[in-house]
């Protein structure tokens, strides 16, 4: 599989509640298809969620379904922003 397809399956999920867990995120996105991974980005110093994460779906079609299902919708009391993840900028 090429990297372009990989990018189409990886979703940025913003607006996460501090109460949302990786398991909760995985369960929510499983409604749209098979979740390969769900990661919430944590602050190194405080160990609290930074309020965003990434979900990798098993196909680009499932990723699109997840965007339609969750973008602008509420999870754990917060409205989510969901879109295709952009490649990480080199530091």
Backbone as numpy.savetxt, mean C-alpha at the origin, in Angstrom:
# Nx Ny Nz CAx CAy CAz Cx Cy Cz
9.98 -11.85 -15.27 9.13 -10.66 -15.27 10.02 -9.42 -15.27
9.62 -8.43 -16.05 10.47 -7.24 -16.10 10.12 -6.26 -14.99
11.02 -5.31 -14.78 10.86 -4.37 -13.67 9.65 -3.47 -13.87
9.31 -3.17 -15.12 8.17 -2.31 -15.41 6.89 -2.95 -14.87
6.75 -4.25 -15.04 5.57 -4.96 -14.53 5.58 -4.95 -13.00
6.76 -5.11 -12.41 6.86 -5.08 -10.95 6.34 -3.75 -10.40
6.71 -2.65 -11.06 6.30 -1.32 -10.60 4.78 -1.19 -10.68
4.18 -1.75 -11.71 2.73 -1.65 -11.87 1.97 -2.41 -10.77
2.64 -3.30 -10.08 1.99 -4.08 -9.02 2.19 -3.47 -7.64
3.14 -2.55 -7.51 3.46 -1.96 -6.21 2.66 -0.68 -6.01
1.95 -0.61 -4.89 1.09 0.53 -4.61 1.61 1.33 -3.42
1.53 2.65 -3.56 1.79 3.55 -2.44 0.45 3.74 -1.72
0.46 3.62 -0.41 -0.76 3.82 0.39 -0.46 4.91 1.42
-1.07 6.06 1.24 -0.86 7.18 2.16 -2.10 7.44 3.00
-1.92 8.22 4.06 -3.03 8.58 4.94 -3.39 7.49 5.93
-2.45 6.59 6.19 -2.74 5.49 7.12 -2.88 5.98 8.56
-3.81 5.37 9.27 -3.96 5.63 10.70 -2.75 5.05 11.43
-2.39 5.67 12.55 -1.30 5.11 13.37 -1.71 3.76 13.95
-3.02 3.48 13.96 -3.53 2.21 14.50 -3.52 1.08 13.47
-3.33 1.42 12.20 -3.35 0.38 11.16 -2.10 -0.49 11.27
-2.30 -1.80 11.23 -1.17 -2.74 11.28 -0.90 -3.27 9.87
0.26 -3.89 9.70 0.57 -4.50 8.41 -0.43 -5.61 8.10
-0.83 -6.36 9.13 -1.84 -7.42 8.92 -3.17 -6.82 8.48
-3.56 -5.72 9.11 -4.81 -5.05 8.76 -4.78 -4.52 7.34
-3.63 -3.97 6.96 -3.44 -3.46 5.61 -3.54 -4.60 4.60
-2.89 -5.71 4.91 -2.91 -6.90 4.04 -4.35 -7.41 3.87
-5.08 -7.50 4.99 -6.47 -7.98 4.95 -7.34 -7.07 4.10
-7.17 -5.76 4.27 -7.99 -4.80 3.52 -7.74 -4.94 2.02
-6.48 -5.01 1.63 -6.15 -5.06 0.21 -6.41 -6.44 -0.40
-6.50 -7.47 0.44 -6.82 -8.81 -0.05 -8.22 -8.85 -0.67
-9.06 -7.87 -0.35 -10.39 -7.80 -0.96 -10.28 -7.56 -2.47
-9.15 -7.04 -2.93 -8.96 -6.76 -4.36 -8.17 -7.85 -5.07
-7.61 -8.80 -4.31 -6.80 -9.85 -4.93 -5.72 -10.34 -3.99
-4.74 -11.02 -4.56 -3.66 -11.61 -3.77 -2.61 -10.56 -3.41
-2.36 -10.42 -2.11 -1.35 -9.47 -1.62 -0.04 -10.22 -1.44
1.00 -9.77 -2.15 2.33 -10.40 -2.00 3.03 -9.86 -0.77
2.88 -8.56 -0.50 3.46 -7.99 0.71 2.73 -6.70 1.07
2.76 -6.39 2.36 2.18 -5.15 2.87 3.13 -4.63 3.94
3.66 -3.43 3.73 4.65 -2.86 4.64 4.23 -1.45 5.03
4.27 -1.17 6.33 4.04 0.19 6.82 5.39 0.76 7.19
5.68 1.96 6.71 6.98 2.59 6.98 6.95 3.19 8.38
7.94 2.79 9.18 8.02 3.24 10.57 9.15 4.24 10.76
8.94 5.16 11.69 9.98 6.11 12.08 11.01 5.37 12.92
12.29 5.49 12.56 13.34 4.74 13.27 13.43 5.12 14.74
13.26 6.41 15.03 13.45 6.86 16.41 12.25 6.59 17.30
11.04 6.83 16.80 9.85 6.70 17.64 9.16 5.35 17.50
9.52 4.59 16.46 8.88 3.30 16.16 7.38 3.45 15.88
6.97 4.68 15.52 5.57 4.91 15.15 5.46 4.91 13.63
4.28 4.58 13.15 4.02 4.61 11.72 4.24 6.02 11.20
4.80 6.12 9.99 4.94 7.43 9.35 3.66 7.79 8.59
2.66 6.90 8.64 1.38 7.21 8.01 1.29 6.79 6.55
2.28 6.04 6.09 2.20 5.53 4.73 2.89 4.18 4.63
2.61 3.50 3.54 3.22 2.19 3.34 3.10 1.76 1.89
3.44 0.52 1.65 3.41 -0.03 0.30 2.78 -1.40 0.32
1.96 -1.66 -0.69 1.33 -2.97 -0.85 1.70 -3.46 -2.24
2.16 -4.72 -2.33 2.46 -5.32 -3.63 1.39 -6.36 -3.91
0.68 -6.17 -5.00 -0.35 -7.11 -5.43 0.29 -8.11 -6.40
-0.38 -9.25 -6.63 0.25 -10.28 -7.46 0.17 -10.00 -8.96
-0.77 -9.16 -9.40 -0.84 -8.81 -10.83 -1.14 -7.32 -10.98
-0.77 -6.74 -12.12 -1.12 -5.33 -12.37 -2.63 -5.11 -12.33
-3.41 -6.10 -12.77 -4.87 -5.98 -12.76 -5.40 -5.88 -11.33
-4.84 -6.71 -10.44 -5.25 -6.66 -9.03 -4.83 -5.34 -8.40
-3.68 -4.82 -8.82 -3.23 -3.52 -8.30 -4.23 -2.44 -8.70
-4.68 -2.46 -9.95 -5.67 -1.47 -10.40 -6.98 -1.63 -9.63
-7.39 -2.86 -9.39 -8.61 -3.12 -8.63 -8.48 -2.56 -7.21
-7.29 -2.72 -6.61 -7.05 -2.22 -5.25 -7.11 -0.69 -5.22
-6.57 -0.05 -6.25 -6.63 1.42 -6.34 -8.10 1.85 -6.38
-8.88 1.19 -7.24 -10.30 1.55 -7.37 -11.06 1.28 -6.07
-10.70 0.20 -5.39 -11.38 -0.18 -4.15 -11.05 0.77 -3.00
-9.79 1.19 -2.88 -9.35 1.90 -1.67 -9.01 3.37 -1.82
-8.70 3.87 -3.01 -8.32 5.29 -3.12 -9.51 6.17 -2.74
-9.29 7.03 -1.75 -10.35 7.93 -1.30 -11.31 7.30 -0.31
-11.07 6.03 0.05 -11.95 5.33 0.99 -11.32 5.35 2.39
-12.15 5.01 3.38 -11.70 5.07 4.77 -11.25 3.72 5.29
-10.12 3.71 5.99 -9.63 2.53 6.70 -9.18 2.99 8.07
-9.70 2.37 9.12 -9.36 2.74 10.50 -9.54 4.24 10.77
-10.59 4.81 10.17 -10.92 6.21 10.46 -10.14 7.24 9.66
-9.31 6.81 8.74 -8.53 7.76 7.92 -8.81 7.50 6.44
-8.84 8.57 5.63 -9.07 8.44 4.20 -7.74 8.12 3.51
-7.73 7.04 2.76 -6.50 6.59 2.11 -6.27 7.28 0.77
-5.00 7.43 0.43 -4.57 7.85 -0.90 -3.81 6.66 -1.46
-4.30 6.08 -2.54 -3.67 4.88 -3.11 -3.36 5.12 -4.57
-2.11 4.90 -4.96 -1.74 4.97 -6.37 -0.52 4.10 -6.64
-0.17 3.99 -7.93 1.01 3.19 -8.27 2.23 3.85 -7.65
3.07 3.01 -7.02 4.29 3.53 -6.41 5.26 3.93 -7.51
5.95 5.03 -7.28 7.00 5.45 -8.23 8.31 4.85 -7.77
9.22 4.61 -8.72 10.53 4.07 -8.30 11.19 5.02 -7.30
11.90 4.44 -6.34 12.56 5.25 -5.31 13.64 6.10 -5.96
13.69 7.36 -5.57 14.72 8.26 -6.06 16.07 7.88 -5.45
17.12 7.89 -6.26 18.45 7.61 -5.67 18.79 8.70 -4.66
19.39 8.31 -3.53 19.74 9.30 -2.49 21.08 9.91 -2.75
